[in-house]
Coordinates of C-alpha atoms in Angstrom, one line a residue:
X27 CA 0.0 0.0 0.0
X28 CA 1.2 3.5 -0.8
X29 CA 0.2 6.5 1.2
X30 CA 0.1 9.9 -0.5
X31 CA 0.1 13.2 1.5
X32 CA -1.2 16.3 -0.4
X33 CA -3.2 13.9 -2.6
X34 CA -5.3 16.6 -4.2
X35 CA -2.4 18.9 -5.0
X36 CA -0.6 19.3 -8.3
X37 CA 2.0 16.5 -7.8
X38 CA 0.0 14.4 -5.3
X39 CA -2.9 13.9 -7.6
X40 CA -0.6 12.9 -10.4
X41 CA 1.0 10.3 -8.1
X42 CA -2.3 8.9 -6.9
X43 CA -3.7 8.5 -10.4
X44 CA -0.5 6.9 -11.8
X45 CA -0.3 4.4 -8.9
X46 CA -4.0 3.5 -9.3
X47 CA -3.5 3.0 -13.0
X48 CA -0.6 0.7 -12.2
X49 CA -3.0 -1.4 -10.1
X50 CA -1.6 -0.5 -6.7
X51 CA -3.4 -0.1 -3.4
X52 CA -3.4 3.7 -2.6
X53 CA -4.4 5.6 0.5
X54 CA -4.9 9.3 -0.3
X55 CA -4.8 12.0 2.4
X56 CA -6.7 15.3 2.3
X57 CA -8.5 17.6 4.6
X58 CA -11.5 17.4 2.3
X59 CA -13.5 14.2 1.8
X60 CA -15.2 15.8 -1.2
X61 CA -12.0 16.5 -3.0
X62 CA -10.9 12.8 -2.6
X63 CA -14.1 11.5 -4.2
X64 CA -12.7 11.2 -7.7
X65 CA -9.9 9.0 -6.4
X66 CA -12.2 6.9 -4.3
X67 CA -14.2 6.2 -7.5
X68 CA -11.0 4.8 -9.0
X69 CA -10.3 2.6 -6.0
X70 CA -8.3 4.8 -3.6
X71 CA -8.8 4.5 0.2
X72 CA -9.7 8.0 1.6
X73 CA -7.9 9.3 4.7
X74 CA -9.4 12.6 5.8
X75 CA -7.5 14.6 8.4
X76 CA -4.9 17.2 9.2
X77 CA -1.2 16.7 8.6
X78 CA -0.6 18.4 12.0
X79 CA -2.4 15.5 13.6
X80 CA 0.4 13.0 14.4
X81 CA -2.0 10.4 15.7
X82 CA -4.0 10.5 12.5
X83 CA -0.9 10.3 10.4
X84 CA 0.6 7.4 12.4
X85 CA -2.6 5.3 11.9
X86 CA -2.7 6.2 8.2
X87 CA 0.9 5.3 7.6
X88 CA 0.8 1.9 9.3
X89 CA 1.5 -0.9 6.9
X90 CA 2.6 1.4 4.1
X91 CA 5.1 0.1 1.5
X92 CA 6.1 3.7 0.9
X93 CA 4.9 7.3 1.4
X94 CA 4.9 10.3 -0.9
X95 CA 5.4 13.2 1.4
X96 CA 4.6 16.8 0.6
X97 CA 4.5 19.9 2.9
X98 CA 1.6 21.7 1.1
X99 CA 1.4 25.4 0.7
X100 CA -1.1 27.4 2.9
X101 CA -2.0 30.6 1.1
X102 CA -4.0 32.1 4.0
X103 CA -1.1 31.7 6.4
X104 CA -0.8 34.4 9.1
X105 CA 1.9 32.7 11.2
X106 CA 5.6 32.3 10.4
X107 CA 6.0 30.3 7.2
X108 CA 9.0 28.4 8.4
X109 CA 7.3 27.6 11.7
X110 CA 4.3 26.2 9.8
X111 CA 6.5 24.0 7.6
X112 CA 8.5 22.9 10.7
X113 CA 5.2 21.8 12.4
X114 CA 4.0 19.8 9.4
X115 CA 7.4 18.3 8.9
X116 CA 7.8 17.3 12.5
X117 CA 4.4 15.6 12.5
X118 CA 5.3 13.6 9.4
X119 CA 8.6 12.6 10.9
X120 CA 7.1 11.5 14.2
X121 CA 4.4 9.5 12.4
X122 CA 7.0 7.7 10.3
X123 CA 8.9 6.8 13.4
X124 CA 5.8 5.5 15.2
X125 CA 4.5 3.5 12.2
X126 CA 7.9 2.1 11.3
X127 CA 7.6 3.0 7.6
X128 CA 10.9 2.2 5.7
X129 CA 10.5 4.1 2.4
X130 CA 9.6 7.7 1.5
X131 CA 9.8 9.9 -1.6
X132 CA 9.7 13.6 -0.6
X133 CA 8.8 16.6 -2.7
X134 CA 11.8 18.9 -2.1
X135 CA 13.3 21.6 -4.2
X136 CA 16.4 23.0 -5.8
X137 CA 18.1 25.0 -3.0
X138 CA 17.3 22.5 -0.3
X139 CA 21.0 22.1 0.3
X140 CA 21.0 25.5 1.9
X141 CA 20.7 25.7 5.7
X142 CA 19.5 29.3 5.6
X143 CA 18.7 32.1 3.2
X144 CA 16.3 30.3 0.8
X145 CA 12.9 31.2 2.2
X146 CA 10.5 28.3 2.3
X147 CA 13.1 26.0 0.7
X148 CA 15.1 26.3 3.8
X149 CA 12.2 24.6 5.5
X150 CA 12.6 21.7 3.2
X151 CA 16.3 21.6 4.2
X152 CA 15.1 21.1 7.8
X153 CA 12.6 18.5 6.8
X154 CA 15.3 16.5 4.9
X155 CA 17.6 16.7 7.9
X156 CA 15.0 15.4 10.3
X157 CA 14.2 12.5 7.9
X158 CA 17.9 11.6 7.7
X159 CA 17.9 11.1 11.5
X160 CA 15.4 8.2 11.3
X161 CA 17.3 5.0 11.5
X162 CA 16.6 2.5 8.7
X163 CA 14.6 5.0 6.6
X164 CA 15.2 5.0 2.8
X165 CA 14.6 8.5 1.4
X166 CA 14.5 10.0 -2.1
X167 CA 14.2 13.8 -2.1
X168 CA 13.0 15.2 -5.4
X169 CA 14.9 18.5 -5.9
X170 CA 12.4 19.9 -8.3
X171 CA 12.8 23.1 -10.3
X172 CA 10.4 26.1 -10.4
X173 CA 6.8 24.9 -11.1
X174 CA 5.3 26.0 -14.4
X175 CA 2.0 26.2 -12.6
X176 CA 3.3 29.1 -10.6
X177 CA 3.0 31.2 -13.7
X178 CA -0.8 31.0 -13.5
X179 CA -0.6 33.7 -10.8
X180 CA 0.8 36.1 -13.3
X181 CA -2.3 36.3 -15.4
X182 CA -3.9 39.3 -13.6
X183 CA -0.6 41.3 -13.8
X184 CA -0.1 40.6 -17.5
X185 CA -3.7 41.5 -18.2
X186 CA -3.6 44.8 -16.1
X187 CA 0.0 45.9 -16.7
X188 CA 1.1 44.2 -20.0
X189 CA 4.2 42.8 -18.3
X190 CA 5.1 40.6 -15.4
X191 CA 7.9 40.7 -12.9
X192 CA 9.7 39.3 -9.8
X193 CA 12.7 40.5 -7.9
X194 CA 14.7 37.8 -9.8
X195 CA 17.3 39.1 -12.3
X196 CA 16.2 38.8 -15.9
X197 CA 19.2 36.8 -17.0
X198 CA 19.3 34.1 -14.3
X199 CA 18.7 30.7 -15.9
X200 CA 16.6 28.4 -13.7
X201 CA 15.1 24.9 -14.2
X202 CA 11.4 25.1 -14.8
X203 CA 9.3 21.9 -14.5
X204 CA 5.8 20.8 -15.0
X205 CA 4.2 19.2 -12.0
X206 CA 3.0 16.2 -14.0
X207 CA 6.6 15.3 -14.7
X208 CA 7.5 15.5 -11.0
X209 CA 4.6 13.1 -10.3
X210 CA 6.0 10.7 -13.0
X211 CA 9.4 10.7 -11.4
X212 CA 8.0 10.2 -8.0
X213 CA 6.0 7.2 -9.1
X214 CA 9.0 5.6 -10.8
X215 CA 10.9 5.6 -7.5
X216 CA 7.8 4.5 -5.5
X217 CA 7.2 1.5 -7.8
X218 CA 10.9 0.5 -8.1
X219 CA 12.0 1.3 -4.5
X220 CA 15.4 1.7 -6.1
X221 CA 16.9 3.7 -3.2
X222 CA 18.7 3.1 0.1
X223 CA 19.7 5.6 2.7
X224 CA 19.3 9.2 1.6
X225 CA 19.3 10.3 -2.0
X226 CA 18.6 13.6 -3.7
X227 CA 17.4 13.6 -7.3
X228 CA 17.0 16.7 -9.5
X229 CA 13.8 17.0 -11.5
X230 CA 14.8 19.7 -13.9
X231 CA 12.1 20.1 -16.6
X232 CA 13.0 20.3 -20.2
X233 CA 15.3 23.3 -20.1
X234 CA 16.8 26.1 -17.9
X235 CA 15.3 29.5 -18.8
X236 CA 15.7 33.1 -18.0
X237 CA 12.7 35.3 -17.2
X238 CA 13.3 37.1 -20.5
X239 CA 12.9 33.8 -22.3
X240 CA 9.8 32.9 -20.2
X241 CA 8.2 36.2 -21.2
X242 CA 8.9 35.5 -24.9
X243 CA 7.4 31.9 -24.7
X244 CA 4.3 32.9 -22.7
X245 CA 3.7 36.1 -24.8
X246 CA 3.8 34.2 -28.1
X247 CA 1.1 31.8 -26.9
X248 CA -1.3 34.4 -25.5
X249 CA -1.1 36.8 -28.5
X250 CA 1.3 39.2 -26.8
X251 CA 4.6 38.7 -28.6
X252 CA 6.0 41.9 -27.0
X253 CA 5.4 40.7 -23.5
X254 CA 8.3 41.9 -21.2
X255 CA 9.7 40.8 -17.9
X256 CA 10.6 43.5 -15.4
X257 CA 12.9 43.0 -12.4
X258 CA 11.3 44.7 -9.4
X259 CA 13.1 45.9 -6.4
X260 CA 12.9 43.6 -3.4
X261 CA 10.7 46.1 -1.6
X262 CA 8.3 46.6 -4.6
X263 CA 8.1 42.8 -5.2
X264 CA 7.1 42.2 -1.6
X265 CA 4.6 45.0 -1.5
X266 CA 3.1 43.9 -4.8
X267 CA 2.6 40.4 -3.5
X268 CA 0.9 41.6 -0.4
X269 CA -1.4 44.0 -2.3
X270 CA -2.5 40.9 -4.3
X271 CA -3.5 39.1 -1.2
X272 CA -0.4 37.0 -0.4
X273 CA 0.4 37.0 3.3
X274 CA 3.5 39.1 4.4
X275 CA 5.3 36.0 5.6
X276 CA 5.0 34.2 2.3
X277 CA 5.9 37.3 0.3
X278 CA 9.1 37.7 2.3
X279 CA 9.9 34.1 1.9
X280 CA 9.6 34.3 -1.9
X281 CA 11.8 37.4 -1.8
X282 CA 14.5 35.6 0.1
X283 CA 14.3 32.6 -2.4
X284 CA 14.7 34.9 -5.4
X285 CA 17.6 36.7 -3.7
X286 CA 19.4 33.3 -3.2
X287 CA 18.9 32.8 -6.9
X288 CA 20.3 36.2 -7.7
X289 CA 23.3 35.6 -5.5
X290 CA 24.1 32.2 -7.1
X291 CA 23.6 30.2 -3.9
X292 CA 20.4 28.6 -4.7
X293 CA 21.7 26.5 -7.7
X294 CA 25.2 26.1 -6.5
X295 CA 25.0 22.3 -6.5
X296 CA 22.7 21.9 -9.5
X297 CA 23.8 20.2 -12.8
X298 CA 21.4 19.3 -15.7
X299 CA 21.8 15.8 -17.1
X300 CA 19.9 13.6 -19.5
X301 CA 18.7 11.6 -16.5
X302 CA 17.1 14.6 -14.6
X303 CA 15.7 16.3 -17.8
X304 CA 11.9 15.8 -18.1
X305 CA 9.8 16.0 -21.3
X306 CA 7.3 18.8 -20.9
X307 CA 8.5 22.1 -22.3
X308 CA 7.4 25.6 -21.2
X309 CA 6.0 26.0 -24.7
X310 CA 3.9 22.9 -24.2
X311 CA 2.5 24.4 -21.0
X312 CA 2.0 27.8 -22.4
X313 CA 0.1 26.5 -25.4
X314 CA -2.0 23.8 -23.7
X315 CA -2.7 25.4 -20.3
X316 CA -1.5 28.9 -19.7
X317 CA -3.1 30.3 -22.9
X318 CA -6.5 28.8 -21.9
X319 CA -6.2 30.3 -18.3
X320 CA -5.3 33.7 -19.7
X321 CA -8.2 33.7 -22.2
X322 CA -10.6 32.7 -19.4
X323 CA -9.4 35.3 -17.0
X324 CA -9.1 38.0 -19.6

């Protein structure tokens, strides 16, 4: 049996569907019974509860062949972001210890090698370190690139301003990946259980791109071939996120992450290879998903 946290999220839903299609027994975790219904109809076992509830997790993890673990985002967060991540991570770690699970695939990120200075990704560093301390646990941490799905949040800015921007420098190349490809890599490792001890695996998307290149690709697919990227100041980037409803603690976390990219620390251990390159291009995403979202919102 496989247990999937964040089962209704971008990568978790992909993992659930692929494991079910492979004929595996799957237990899917969510706070919402309603959102699990489509998986239940395909044969998944629902587990409705909170990731902060260690007793719930312990019972849910018991007997699992492997776990897919995600610390999900919480977009209405009013507390310290790192504190929230630490609480979820500690609950998962304690439940693993109590249930004696031996195999786990973790959704991590580029930058998770950094002990500090990478915003929310530093929380993933802490989570990885806690997992490493569990004796006999086999871990694969998926060091994923920047999610293509994050670009959906740019639609209002592009529509209203005719451009988009972050505090990230325009010429920094970064791996950009589709979440379905992350799910595919996760399932490969879950099915094969081809890992012992601690392993980190880059999931890099089809290519490394600058924001100028992203603007060109997105713009061409939405009928705005002159779409431009603008690097905002750190202060303006934070204020803009807050004005668009993102909590201060999350805005500051993203600012710290982009600064780590600008300084060269974030990708200081990253190397693209044929093994960590995944198939979906940003052009594929822009044509098949982003353009539809832009047309609908516009």
